[in-house]
Amino acid sequence: MEIASFITRNRNKSQQLADYGATRAQLSRRLLTVRRKLGRTSPKGKQYAPAAKITAEDIANNHEFVQFLLLLAERAWAQAMHMKSAHSSDTATQGITGPTRRHIISRLYKASMYAKQLLNLLEERSTAGANEVDILEARAYCGSLEGAVQFEKQSWKSCLECYSQSRVIYDVLAVSIKHEYHRELLSSTVDPSIRYAAYQSHIPRSIAESVIARRHFPRSDANLIFAIEQLHPGALSEHDAASKSGSVVATNDIPKTISWRSRTVGLEDASIAQALASVATAEDQLSQFLQLPTNTATTAKEKAAAYDGILIASQDAVDAARRAIEDLVEEGVGQGDKRMQALQITRTAVNYSLVGWRVGRNRVLCGEQDGAVSASGTLKKKDQKKDSKKSVSKEEGQGKELAYLKERVVLYDAILQSIDSVMELPGVAGDQEFVVELESKRAYFQALKCLSIARSHVIVSKPKNALALISRSLNLSTRSLVQSSLSKPSSQGSPPNLDVSHEQAKTLNELLHSLELQYRALVNLSDLSASVKSMSSPRAPLVELLTEYPSRGVELNNLVNYPPKLKPVPVKPLFLDVAWNYIEYPGRVKTLTEDKASRAKEPATEKGEDRKERRKGWFGFGR
């Protein structure tokens, strides 16, 4: 029946409109359309007739009755949110009070009643034809609306119980079904409400939302607990949920501090600490995957796909740090406060970690030794015979090699952009030593980019361009090598990231030095062969080379060809076209020009005679 997806789509549309009043009007129009389809419109002349009740048989026959009840609940919810947003800018009074607050609570209560009616109908499984997931989604939706009612009543204990029920159900469904709309409902509505209710209940911020939800989950409903345990065993226990689900980390593994350069700060926000613990777990899994033997290792693309887990976990840590800073700003905490400074350091550290993993993923895609090895290779192709299982090695074409090099250049550009984004993080520009280290890493990857472009010039037979690019790459690599010798050595067992070791910079520098010697020799050989060919080929006489400088000296024995040979001389065709009528060619009659001249004279004489005859009267005026 897709209850959660329907709610997610509807609320995403309301966010796009940015106006709950327009959302309510849109839902009213959709309700009218659904009423007409289901035959639930009011008859003419009976405006106040009681509406027919919806039964479980109606839902079994047509699932649009589920959408009908959801639209009623969402319309009431949108009306409450519209009133709340309209009065949220009133700072003169202490919050929303009086009739407005009672009206908001009334609309939310009406929405929860529609959701409860839907839940009661779906619980008749044999009649309504609902499965366990549909019932759990309806229960979670009902719990979120009941929690919104208690939230407006400022009954924080009941609010935590209702939202905890919704949070646990959505978390279990997200792990078992793996749909994104459950995560969206958690992040948009449930988690912020749990965090605020926990703050009002004086629960420490170091406790994560998942832990708060499990502690305040209502244990009175045995059927609900049984349904949750069937989908995800151990979801209601902290340690089992931490070990069996990928979204929760064990409490003992959550870090308490974070270090950035020479500073170490504590982690007061539980969401940041939990996200960092997830990053550490994902890093261990990535290290184990990349350390597999070479015979079982996968391709570069599959290795890069293994970075998805750590990238997602790092992005969650960045989002958690950003939300924590926004919460402190809303509370009016200044930049000089210790908590704000600690969060700024945490934000810089987690953003740098995220950029490092992105760069590491691109380095894996570049190939061995960050793409320093040649891109050329062989393409294995199976034999055309049916019974033969042997593979025939075939050299790759020039187009494919150029395509590989072009992909590498794109990856290097992405790496350079990621390094430039680090300079925009708070506190980075003031650390001169760190800026020099970043420039060294940038020079390393820029040298690799120049090397790839040089190899493309080699493929198209332009050794001089390749030598210039390799020389530029060698200069950049030398700069990176000098700085890498002064920096701290990186850990050997960690997956590739933004860190560049001294051994990697040295290997690249030695490779570029040998390539420069190789292509310098090739360029010299090509110049010598060109000069030998020019000397062996016969040259034109000096009189025909007056526009060229004689680099090899003047050959006095080859001044001019004598006796001169008959050669065609180019002339101006426009001159001949103009003079065509005035040149006597053999076999051409000259009557054309004479006829034209005689024809031009005859009308002139006739006109003169006519004028003389027509003149009458004084001054030539006729009468």
Coordinates of C-alpha atoms in Angstrom, one line a residue:
M1 CA 0.0 0.0 0.0
E2 CA 3.1 2.2 0.2
I3 CA 2.0 4.4 3.1
A4 CA 5.4 5.8 3.9
S5 CA 6.3 6.6 0.3
F6 CA 3.0 8.4 -0.2
I7 CA 3.6 10.6 2.9
T8 CA 7.2 11.3 1.8
R9 CA 6.2 12.4 -1.7
N10 CA 3.4 14.6 -0.3
R11 CA 5.7 16.3 2.2
N12 CA 8.5 16.8 -0.4
K13 CA 6.0 18.6 -2.6
S14 CA 5.0 20.8 0.4
Q15 CA 8.7 21.7 0.9
Q16 CA 9.0 22.6 -2.8
L17 CA 6.0 24.9 -2.6
A18 CA 7.3 26.4 0.7
D19 CA 3.7 27.3 1.7
Y20 CA 1.6 25.0 3.8
G21 CA -1.5 26.9 2.8
A22 CA -0.9 26.1 -0.9
T23 CA -0.3 22.5 0.2
R24 CA -3.6 22.3 2.0
A25 CA -5.4 23.7 -1.1
Q26 CA -3.7 21.2 -3.3
L27 CA -4.7 18.3 -1.0
S28 CA -8.3 19.5 -1.0
R29 CA -8.4 19.3 -4.8
R30 CA -6.9 15.8 -4.7
L31 CA -9.5 14.8 -2.1
L32 CA -12.3 16.0 -4.3
T33 CA -10.9 13.9 -7.2
V34 CA -10.6 10.8 -5.0
R35 CA -14.1 11.3 -3.5
R36 CA -15.6 11.4 -7.0
K37 CA -13.7 8.2 -8.0
L38 CA -14.9 6.4 -4.8
G39 CA -18.4 7.8 -5.0
R40 CA -18.1 9.5 -1.6
T41 CA -19.3 13.0 -2.6
S42 CA -22.2 14.7 -0.9
P43 CA -25.5 14.2 -2.7
K44 CA -27.3 17.3 -4.0
G45 CA -29.7 18.8 -1.5
K46 CA -28.1 16.9 1.4
Q47 CA -25.1 19.0 2.3
Y48 CA -25.1 17.9 6.0
A49 CA -25.8 14.2 5.4
P50 CA -23.5 11.9 7.5
A51 CA -20.7 10.4 5.5
A52 CA -20.6 6.6 5.0
K53 CA -18.0 4.8 7.1
I54 CA -15.1 3.2 5.5
T55 CA -14.7 -0.5 6.2
A56 CA -12.0 -3.1 5.8
E57 CA -13.9 -4.6 2.9
D58 CA -13.6 -1.3 1.1
I59 CA -9.9 -1.2 1.5
A60 CA -9.6 -4.8 0.3
N61 CA -11.6 -4.0 -2.8
N62 CA -9.9 -0.7 -3.6
H63 CA -6.6 0.6 -2.1
E64 CA -7.5 4.2 -2.9
F65 CA -9.5 4.2 0.4
V66 CA -6.1 4.1 2.1
Q67 CA -5.0 7.2 0.1
F68 CA -8.3 8.8 1.0
L69 CA -7.7 8.6 4.7
L70 CA -4.0 9.6 4.3
L71 CA -5.1 12.7 2.3
L72 CA -7.6 13.7 5.1
A73 CA -4.9 13.3 7.7
E74 CA -2.3 15.2 5.7
R75 CA -4.7 18.1 5.0
A76 CA -5.4 18.5 8.7
W77 CA -1.6 18.4 9.3
A78 CA -0.9 20.9 6.6
Q79 CA -3.5 23.3 8.1
A80 CA -1.8 23.0 11.5
M81 CA 1.6 23.6 10.0
H82 CA 0.3 26.6 8.1
M83 CA -1.0 28.3 11.3
K84 CA 2.2 27.4 13.1
S85 CA 4.4 28.9 10.4
A86 CA 2.2 32.0 10.1
H87 CA 2.6 32.8 13.9
S88 CA 6.2 31.6 14.2
S89 CA 7.4 35.1 13.3
D90 CA 5.6 36.7 16.2
T91 CA 8.4 37.4 18.7
A92 CA 6.4 39.9 20.8
T93 CA 4.7 37.1 22.7
Q94 CA 6.1 34.0 24.3
G95 CA 5.4 31.4 21.6
I96 CA 1.9 30.5 20.3
T97 CA -0.7 30.8 23.0
G98 CA -4.5 31.1 23.3
P99 CA -7.0 30.1 20.6
T100 CA -4.3 29.7 18.0
R101 CA -2.5 27.1 20.0
R102 CA -5.8 25.2 20.7
H103 CA -6.7 25.3 17.0
I104 CA -3.3 23.9 16.0
I105 CA -3.7 21.1 18.6
S106 CA -7.2 20.4 17.3
R107 CA -6.0 20.0 13.7
L108 CA -3.2 17.7 14.7
Y109 CA -5.5 15.7 16.9
K110 CA -7.9 15.3 13.9
A111 CA -5.0 14.1 11.7
S112 CA -4.0 11.6 14.3
M113 CA -7.6 10.3 14.5
Y114 CA -7.6 9.7 10.7
A115 CA -4.3 7.8 11.0
K116 CA -5.7 5.8 14.0
Q117 CA -8.8 4.9 11.9
L118 CA -6.5 3.7 9.1
L119 CA -4.5 1.6 11.6
N120 CA -7.6 0.0 13.0
L121 CA -8.8 -1.0 9.6
L122 CA -5.5 -2.4 8.5
E123 CA -5.2 -4.5 11.6
E124 CA -8.1 -6.6 10.3
R125 CA -5.6 -8.5 8.1
S126 CA -7.9 -11.2 6.9
T127 CA -10.5 -8.7 5.7
A128 CA -8.3 -5.7 4.6
G129 CA -5.6 -7.8 3.0
A130 CA -2.7 -5.8 4.6
N131 CA 0.7 -7.3 5.4
E132 CA 3.0 -6.7 8.3
V133 CA 4.9 -3.9 6.7
D134 CA 1.7 -1.9 5.9
I135 CA 0.6 -2.2 9.5
L136 CA 4.0 -1.1 10.8
E137 CA 4.0 1.9 8.5
A138 CA 0.5 2.9 9.6
R139 CA 1.5 2.5 13.2
A140 CA 4.6 4.6 12.8
Y141 CA 2.6 7.3 11.0
C142 CA 0.0 7.3 13.7
G143 CA 2.8 7.6 16.4
S144 CA 4.4 10.6 14.6
L145 CA 1.1 12.5 14.5
E146 CA 0.3 11.6 18.1
G147 CA 3.8 12.8 19.0
A148 CA 3.1 16.1 17.2
V149 CA 0.0 16.5 19.4
Q150 CA 1.9 15.9 22.6
F151 CA 4.7 18.2 21.3
E152 CA 2.3 21.1 21.0
K153 CA 0.9 20.3 24.4
Q154 CA 4.5 20.4 25.7
S155 CA 4.0 17.0 27.3
W156 CA 7.6 15.9 26.7
K157 CA 7.4 12.4 28.2
S158 CA 4.4 11.3 26.1
C159 CA 6.0 13.0 23.1
L160 CA 9.2 11.0 23.5
E161 CA 7.2 7.7 23.8
C162 CA 5.2 8.4 20.6
Y163 CA 8.2 9.5 18.6
S164 CA 10.3 6.7 19.9
Q165 CA 7.8 4.2 18.7
S166 CA 7.8 5.8 15.2
R167 CA 11.6 6.1 15.2
V168 CA 12.2 2.4 16.0
I169 CA 9.7 1.2 13.4
Y170 CA 11.2 3.4 10.7
D171 CA 14.7 2.3 11.6
V172 CA 13.8 -1.3 11.4
L173 CA 12.0 -0.9 8.1
A174 CA 15.0 1.1 6.7
V175 CA 17.3 -1.8 7.6
S176 CA 15.1 -4.6 6.4
I177 CA 13.4 -3.1 3.3
K178 CA 16.2 -0.6 2.5
H179 CA 14.1 2.2 1.1
E180 CA 15.2 5.8 1.2
Y181 CA 11.8 7.3 2.2
H182 CA 12.0 5.8 5.7
R183 CA 15.3 7.5 6.2
E184 CA 13.8 10.8 4.9
L185 CA 10.9 10.6 7.4
L186 CA 13.5 10.0 10.2
S187 CA 15.7 12.9 9.3
S188 CA 13.0 15.4 8.5
T189 CA 10.4 15.0 11.3
V190 CA 11.2 12.3 13.8
D191 CA 14.8 12.8 14.8
P192 CA 14.6 16.7 15.3
S193 CA 11.4 16.2 17.5
I194 CA 13.1 13.6 19.6
R195 CA 16.2 15.8 20.0
Y196 CA 14.1 18.8 21.1
A197 CA 11.9 16.7 23.5
A198 CA 15.1 15.2 25.0
Y199 CA 16.5 18.6 25.5
Q200 CA 13.3 19.7 27.3
S201 CA 13.5 16.5 29.4
H202 CA 17.1 17.4 30.4
I203 CA 18.5 14.3 28.7
P204 CA 22.2 14.9 27.9
R205 CA 23.1 15.6 24.3
S206 CA 25.8 13.0 24.3
I207 CA 23.1 10.3 24.0
A208 CA 22.1 9.5 20.4
E209 CA 18.5 9.6 19.1
S210 CA 18.5 5.8 18.5
V211 CA 19.5 5.2 22.1
I212 CA 16.8 7.6 23.4
A213 CA 14.2 5.9 21.2
R214 CA 15.0 2.4 22.5
R215 CA 14.9 3.6 26.1
H216 CA 11.5 5.3 25.7
F217 CA 9.9 2.7 23.5
P218 CA 6.5 1.6 24.9
R219 CA 6.8 -2.0 26.0
S220 CA 3.1 -2.5 26.7
D221 CA 2.1 -3.7 23.2
A222 CA 3.4 -7.3 22.9
N223 CA 2.1 -7.6 19.3
L224 CA 4.1 -4.6 18.2
I225 CA 7.3 -5.9 19.8
F226 CA 6.8 -9.3 18.2
A227 CA 6.4 -7.8 14.8
I228 CA 9.5 -5.7 15.2
E229 CA 11.6 -8.7 16.4
Q230 CA 10.4 -10.7 13.4
L231 CA 11.7 -8.1 10.9
H232 CA 14.9 -7.3 12.8
P233 CA 15.8 -9.4 15.9
G234 CA 17.4 -7.5 18.7
A235 CA 16.3 -4.1 17.3
L236 CA 15.1 -3.0 20.8
S237 CA 18.4 -3.9 22.6
E238 CA 21.3 -1.5 22.3
H239 CA 24.2 -4.0 21.9
D240 CA 22.4 -6.4 19.6
A241 CA 21.2 -3.6 17.4
A242 CA 24.7 -2.1 17.3
S243 CA 26.3 -5.4 16.2
K244 CA 23.6 -6.5 13.7
S245 CA 22.6 -3.3 12.0
G246 CA 24.9 -1.2 10.0
S247 CA 23.3 2.1 11.2
V248 CA 24.1 1.8 14.9
V249 CA 27.5 1.5 16.5
A250 CA 28.2 0.0 19.8
T251 CA 28.4 2.4 22.7
N252 CA 31.9 1.3 23.7
D253 CA 33.3 2.1 20.3
I254 CA 32.0 5.7 20.1
P255 CA 34.9 8.1 20.4
K256 CA 35.0 10.9 23.0
T257 CA 37.5 13.2 21.4
I258 CA 38.7 14.2 17.9
S259 CA 42.1 15.5 17.0
W260 CA 43.0 18.0 14.2
R261 CA 46.6 18.9 13.7
S262 CA 47.9 19.8 17.2
R263 CA 44.5 20.3 18.9
T264 CA 42.2 17.8 20.5
V265 CA 38.6 18.7 21.4
G266 CA 35.9 16.7 23.1
L267 CA 32.7 15.5 21.3
E268 CA 29.7 16.7 23.2
D269 CA 27.2 16.0 20.4
A270 CA 26.2 12.3 20.3
S271 CA 25.3 12.3 16.6
I272 CA 28.8 13.4 15.6
A273 CA 30.5 10.8 17.9
Q274 CA 28.2 8.1 16.5
A275 CA 29.0 9.2 12.9
L276 CA 32.7 9.1 13.6
A277 CA 32.4 5.6 15.0
S278 CA 30.6 4.6 11.8
V279 CA 33.5 6.1 9.8
A280 CA 36.1 4.1 11.8
T281 CA 34.1 0.9 11.2
A282 CA 33.8 1.6 7.5
E283 CA 37.5 2.3 7.3
D284 CA 38.3 -1.1 8.8
Q285 CA 36.0 -2.8 6.3
L286 CA 37.6 -0.9 3.4
S287 CA 41.1 -1.8 4.6
Q288 CA 40.2 -5.5 4.8
F289 CA 38.8 -5.4 1.3
L290 CA 41.8 -3.7 -0.3
Q291 CA 44.3 -6.0 1.4
L292 CA 42.9 -9.1 -0.3
P293 CA 45.3 -11.2 -2.3
T294 CA 45.9 -10.1 -5.9
N295 CA 44.4 -13.2 -7.3
T296 CA 41.0 -12.5 -5.6
A297 CA 41.2 -8.7 -5.9
T298 CA 38.6 -7.1 -8.2
T299 CA 39.0 -4.4 -10.8
A300 CA 39.7 -0.7 -10.1
K301 CA 36.0 0.2 -10.5
E302 CA 34.9 -2.4 -7.9
K303 CA 37.7 -1.2 -5.5
A304 CA 36.4 2.3 -6.0
A305 CA 32.8 1.1 -5.2
A306 CA 34.1 -0.2 -1.9
Y307 CA 34.6 3.5 -0.9
D308 CA 30.8 4.1 -0.9
G309 CA 30.4 3.0 2.7
I310 CA 33.1 5.3 4.1
L311 CA 32.0 8.2 1.9
I312 CA 28.4 7.9 3.2
A313 CA 29.6 7.7 6.8
S314 CA 31.9 10.7 6.4
Q315 CA 29.1 12.7 4.8
D316 CA 26.8 11.8 7.8
A317 CA 29.6 13.1 10.1
V318 CA 29.8 16.4 8.1
D319 CA 26.0 16.8 8.2
A320 CA 26.0 16.1 12.0
A321 CA 28.6 18.8 12.6
R322 CA 26.8 21.3 10.5
R323 CA 23.5 20.7 12.3
A324 CA 25.2 21.0 15.7
I325 CA 26.7 24.4 14.7
E326 CA 23.3 25.6 13.4
D327 CA 21.6 24.6 16.7
L328 CA 24.1 26.6 18.7
V329 CA 23.7 29.6 16.4
E330 CA 19.9 29.4 16.9
E331 CA 20.4 29.3 20.6
G332 CA 22.4 32.6 20.3
V333 CA 25.9 31.1 21.1
G334 CA 28.7 33.4 19.9
Q335 CA 31.8 32.4 18.0
G336 CA 34.0 33.0 21.0
D337 CA 32.3 30.2 23.0
K338 CA 34.3 27.1 23.7
R339 CA 31.5 24.8 22.4
M340 CA 31.4 26.8 19.1
Q341 CA 35.2 26.7 18.7
A342 CA 35.2 22.9 19.4
L343 CA 32.5 22.4 16.8
Q344 CA 34.4 24.5 14.2
I345 CA 37.5 22.4 14.7
T346 CA 35.4 19.2 14.5
R347 CA 33.8 20.5 11.3
T348 CA 37.2 21.2 9.7
A349 CA 38.4 17.7 10.7
V350 CA 35.4 15.8 9.3
N351 CA 35.4 17.8 6.1
Y352 CA 39.1 17.2 5.5
S353 CA 38.5 13.5 6.1
L354 CA 35.6 13.4 3.6
V355 CA 37.8 15.2 1.0
G356 CA 40.6 12.7 1.7
W357 CA 38.3 9.7 1.0
R358 CA 37.0 11.3 -2.2
V359 CA 40.6 11.8 -3.4
G360 CA 41.4 8.2 -2.4
R361 CA 38.6 6.8 -4.5
N362 CA 39.8 8.8 -7.5
R363 CA 43.4 7.5 -6.9
V364 CA 42.1 4.0 -7.0
L365 CA 40.3 4.7 -10.3
C366 CA 43.5 6.1 -11.8
G367 CA 45.2 2.7 -11.5
E368 CA 48.5 1.4 -10.1
Q369 CA 50.9 4.0 -8.6
D370 CA 48.2 6.7 -9.0
G371 CA 48.3 6.3 -12.8
A372 CA 52.0 6.8 -13.1
V373 CA 52.3 3.5 -15.1
S374 CA 51.6 3.6 -18.8
A375 CA 47.9 3.4 -19.8
S376 CA 48.7 1.2 -22.8
G377 CA 47.9 -2.5 -22.6
T378 CA 46.4 -5.4 -24.3
L379 CA 42.8 -6.3 -24.8
K380 CA 42.0 -10.0 -24.2
K381 CA 39.5 -11.4 -26.6
K382 CA 38.2 -15.0 -26.8
D383 CA 38.7 -17.1 -29.9
Q384 CA 35.9 -17.1 -32.4
K385 CA 35.7 -20.9 -32.4
K386 CA 33.0 -22.4 -30.2
D387 CA 35.1 -25.2 -28.7
S388 CA 38.1 -23.0 -28.0
K389 CA 38.3 -21.3 -24.6
K390 CA 41.6 -19.7 -25.1
S391 CA 41.9 -15.9 -25.1
V392 CA 43.8 -14.1 -27.7
S393 CA 45.7 -10.9 -26.7
K394 CA 45.1 -8.0 -29.0
E395 CA 46.8 -4.6 -28.7
E396 CA 44.5 -1.7 -27.9
G397 CA 43.8 0.9 -30.5
Q398 CA 45.0 4.4 -30.4
G399 CA 41.5 5.7 -29.7
K400 CA 41.1 3.6 -26.6
E401 CA 44.4 4.6 -25.2
L402 CA 43.5 8.3 -25.7
A403 CA 40.2 7.6 -23.9
Y404 CA 41.9 6.1 -20.9
L405 CA 44.2 9.1 -20.7
K406 CA 41.3 11.5 -20.9
E407 CA 39.5 9.7 -18.1
R408 CA 42.7 10.0 -16.0
V409 CA 43.0 13.7 -16.6
V410 CA 39.3 14.2 -15.5
L411 CA 40.1 12.3 -12.3
Y412 CA 43.2 14.4 -11.7
D413 CA 41.1 17.6 -12.2
A414 CA 38.6 16.3 -9.6
I415 CA 41.4 15.6 -7.2
L416 CA 42.9 19.1 -7.7
Q417 CA 39.4 20.7 -7.1
S418 CA 39.0 18.7 -3.9
I419 CA 42.4 19.9 -2.7
D420 CA 41.4 23.5 -3.5
S421 CA 38.2 23.1 -1.5
V422 CA 40.2 22.3 1.6
M423 CA 41.6 25.8 1.6
E424 CA 38.0 27.2 2.2
L425 CA 37.7 25.3 5.5
P426 CA 37.8 27.3 8.8
G427 CA 41.3 27.7 10.2
V428 CA 43.2 26.3 7.2
A429 CA 44.3 29.5 5.6
G430 CA 46.0 30.6 8.9
D431 CA 48.0 27.4 9.2
Q432 CA 51.0 28.2 7.0
E433 CA 52.7 24.8 7.5
F434 CA 49.5 23.0 6.5
V435 CA 49.1 25.3 3.4
V436 CA 52.6 24.4 2.3
E437 CA 51.8 20.7 2.7
L438 CA 48.6 21.1 0.7
E439 CA 50.6 22.8 -2.1
S440 CA 53.0 19.9 -2.1
K441 CA 50.2 17.4 -2.5
R442 CA 48.7 19.5 -5.3
A443 CA 52.0 19.6 -7.1
Y444 CA 52.2 15.8 -6.9
F445 CA 48.8 15.3 -8.6
Q446 CA 49.4 18.1 -11.0
A447 CA 52.6 16.3 -12.1
L448 CA 50.6 13.2 -12.7
K449 CA 48.1 15.2 -14.8
C450 CA 51.0 16.6 -16.9
L451 CA 52.4 13.1 -17.4
S452 CA 49.0 11.8 -18.7
I453 CA 48.7 14.6 -21.2
A454 CA 52.4 14.0 -22.3
R455 CA 51.5 10.4 -23.0
S456 CA 48.6 11.5 -25.2
H457 CA 51.1 13.6 -27.2
V458 CA 53.4 10.6 -27.6
I459 CA 50.5 8.5 -29.0
V460 CA 49.8 11.2 -31.7
S461 CA 53.5 11.4 -32.5
K462 CA 54.4 14.8 -31.0
P463 CA 57.6 14.1 -29.0
K464 CA 58.5 17.8 -28.6
N465 CA 55.2 18.5 -26.8
A466 CA 55.6 15.4 -24.7
L467 CA 59.1 16.5 -23.7
A468 CA 57.9 19.9 -22.6
L469 CA 55.1 18.4 -20.5
I470 CA 57.4 15.8 -18.9
S471 CA 59.9 18.5 -18.0
R472 CA 57.1 20.5 -16.4
S473 CA 55.9 17.4 -14.6
L474 CA 59.5 16.7 -13.3
N475 CA 59.7 20.2 -11.8
L476 CA 56.4 19.8 -10.0
S477 CA 57.4 16.3 -8.8
T478 CA 60.8 17.7 -7.5
R479 CA 58.9 20.3 -5.5
S480 CA 56.6 17.7 -4.0
L481 CA 59.5 15.4 -3.2
V482 CA 61.3 18.1 -1.2
Q483 CA 58.2 18.9 0.9
S484 CA 57.2 15.2 1.4
S485 CA 60.6 14.5 3.0
L486 CA 59.8 17.2 5.7
S487 CA 56.2 16.0 6.4
K488 CA 55.2 13.3 8.8
P489 CA 55.1 9.7 7.4
S490 CA 51.7 8.3 6.8
S491 CA 50.4 5.1 8.1
Q492 CA 51.2 2.1 5.9
G493 CA 48.1 0.0 6.3
S494 CA 45.5 2.7 5.7
P495 CA 43.5 2.9 2.4
P496 CA 44.6 5.5 -0.2
N497 CA 43.4 9.0 0.7
L498 CA 44.9 12.5 0.4
D499 CA 48.1 11.6 2.1
V500 CA 51.2 11.2 -0.2
S501 CA 54.1 9.3 1.2
H502 CA 57.8 10.1 0.6
E503 CA 58.2 6.8 -1.2
Q504 CA 55.4 7.6 -3.7
A505 CA 56.8 11.0 -4.5
K506 CA 60.3 9.5 -4.9
T507 CA 59.0 6.8 -7.2
L508 CA 57.2 9.3 -9.4
N509 CA 60.3 11.6 -9.5
E510 CA 62.6 8.8 -10.6
L511 CA 60.1 7.7 -13.3
L512 CA 59.8 11.3 -14.7
H513 CA 63.6 11.7 -14.7
S514 CA 64.1 8.6 -16.8
L515 CA 61.2 9.6 -19.1
E516 CA 62.7 13.1 -19.6
L517 CA 66.1 11.5 -20.6
Q518 CA 64.3 9.1 -23.0
Y519 CA 62.2 11.7 -24.8
R520 CA 65.0 14.3 -24.9
A521 CA 67.1 11.7 -26.8
L522 CA 64.1 10.9 -29.1
V523 CA 63.7 14.6 -29.9
N524 CA 67.4 15.0 -30.7
L525 CA 67.2 11.9 -32.9
S526 CA 64.2 13.3 -34.8
D527 CA 66.0 16.7 -35.2
L528 CA 69.1 15.0 -36.6
S529 CA 67.1 12.8 -39.0
A530 CA 65.2 15.9 -40.2
S531 CA 68.5 17.8 -40.9
V532 CA 70.0 14.8 -42.7
K533 CA 66.9 14.5 -44.9
S534 CA 67.0 18.2 -45.7
M535 CA 70.7 18.1 -46.6
S536 CA 70.3 15.1 -48.9
S537 CA 67.3 16.5 -50.7
P538 CA 68.1 18.9 -53.7
R539 CA 67.6 22.6 -52.8
A540 CA 66.1 25.3 -54.9
P541 CA 68.5 28.1 -56.2
L542 CA 69.2 31.1 -54.0
V543 CA 67.1 33.4 -56.2
E544 CA 64.0 31.5 -55.3
L545 CA 64.7 31.5 -51.5
L546 CA 65.2 35.2 -50.9
T547 CA 62.4 35.2 -48.3
E548 CA 64.2 32.5 -46.2
Y549 CA 67.2 33.0 -43.9
P550 CA 70.2 30.7 -45.0
S551 CA 70.8 29.0 -41.7
R552 CA 73.4 26.6 -43.3
G553 CA 75.1 29.4 -45.2
V554 CA 74.9 30.6 -48.8
E555 CA 75.6 28.1 -51.6
L556 CA 77.4 30.3 -54.1
N557 CA 77.4 27.4 -56.6
N558 CA 73.6 27.4 -56.7
L559 CA 72.6 31.0 -57.3
V560 CA 70.4 30.6 -60.4
N561 CA 69.4 28.0 -62.9
Y562 CA 71.0 28.7 -66.3
P563 CA 69.9 28.3 -69.0
P564 CA 66.4 29.1 -67.6
K565 CA 63.7 26.6 -68.2
L566 CA 60.3 27.3 -69.6
K567 CA 57.8 27.5 -66.7
P568 CA 54.2 28.6 -66.4
V569 CA 53.8 32.0 -64.9
P570 CA 50.6 32.9 -63.0
V571 CA 48.8 36.0 -64.3
K572 CA 45.9 38.0 -63.1
P573 CA 42.6 36.6 -64.4
L574 CA 40.7 39.9 -63.6
F575 CA 42.8 41.8 -66.1
L576 CA 42.0 39.5 -68.9
D577 CA 38.3 39.6 -68.2
V578 CA 38.3 43.3 -68.4
A579 CA 40.4 43.4 -71.6
W580 CA 38.4 40.7 -73.3
N581 CA 36.5 43.0 -75.6
Y582 CA 39.6 45.0 -76.6
I583 CA 41.9 42.2 -77.5
E584 CA 42.0 40.7 -81.0
Y585 CA 42.1 36.9 -80.8
P586 CA 42.5 34.7 -83.8
G587 CA 39.2 33.7 -85.2
R588 CA 37.1 36.3 -83.3
V589 CA 35.0 38.9 -85.2
K590 CA 35.2 42.5 -84.1
T591 CA 31.6 43.5 -84.9
L592 CA 30.4 43.3 -81.3
T593 CA 31.9 46.5 -80.1
E594 CA 31.1 48.4 -83.3
D595 CA 27.5 47.3 -83.2
K596 CA 27.2 48.4 -79.6
A597 CA 28.7 51.8 -80.3
S598 CA 26.4 52.4 -83.3
R599 CA 23.3 51.4 -81.3
A600 CA 24.3 53.8 -78.6
K601 CA 24.7 56.7 -81.0
E602 CA 21.4 56.3 -83.0
P603 CA 18.9 56.9 -80.1
A604 CA 20.9 60.0 -79.1
T605 CA 20.5 61.7 -82.5
E606 CA 16.8 60.8 -82.7
K607 CA 16.2 62.4 -79.3
G608 CA 18.0 65.6 -80.4
E609 CA 15.8 66.0 -83.5
D610 CA 12.6 65.4 -81.6
R611 CA 13.6 68.1 -79.1
K612 CA 14.2 70.6 -81.9
E613 CA 10.8 69.9 -83.4
R614 CA 8.9 70.2 -80.1
R615 CA 10.3 73.6 -79.1
K616 CA 7.5 76.2 -79.5
G617 CA 7.0 79.6 -78.0
W618 CA 9.1 81.7 -75.8
F619 CA 11.8 80.0 -73.8
G620 CA 10.8 76.6 -75.2
F621 CA 7.4 76.4 -73.5
G622 CA 4.7 74.8 -75.6
R623 CA 1.2 76.2 -76.1

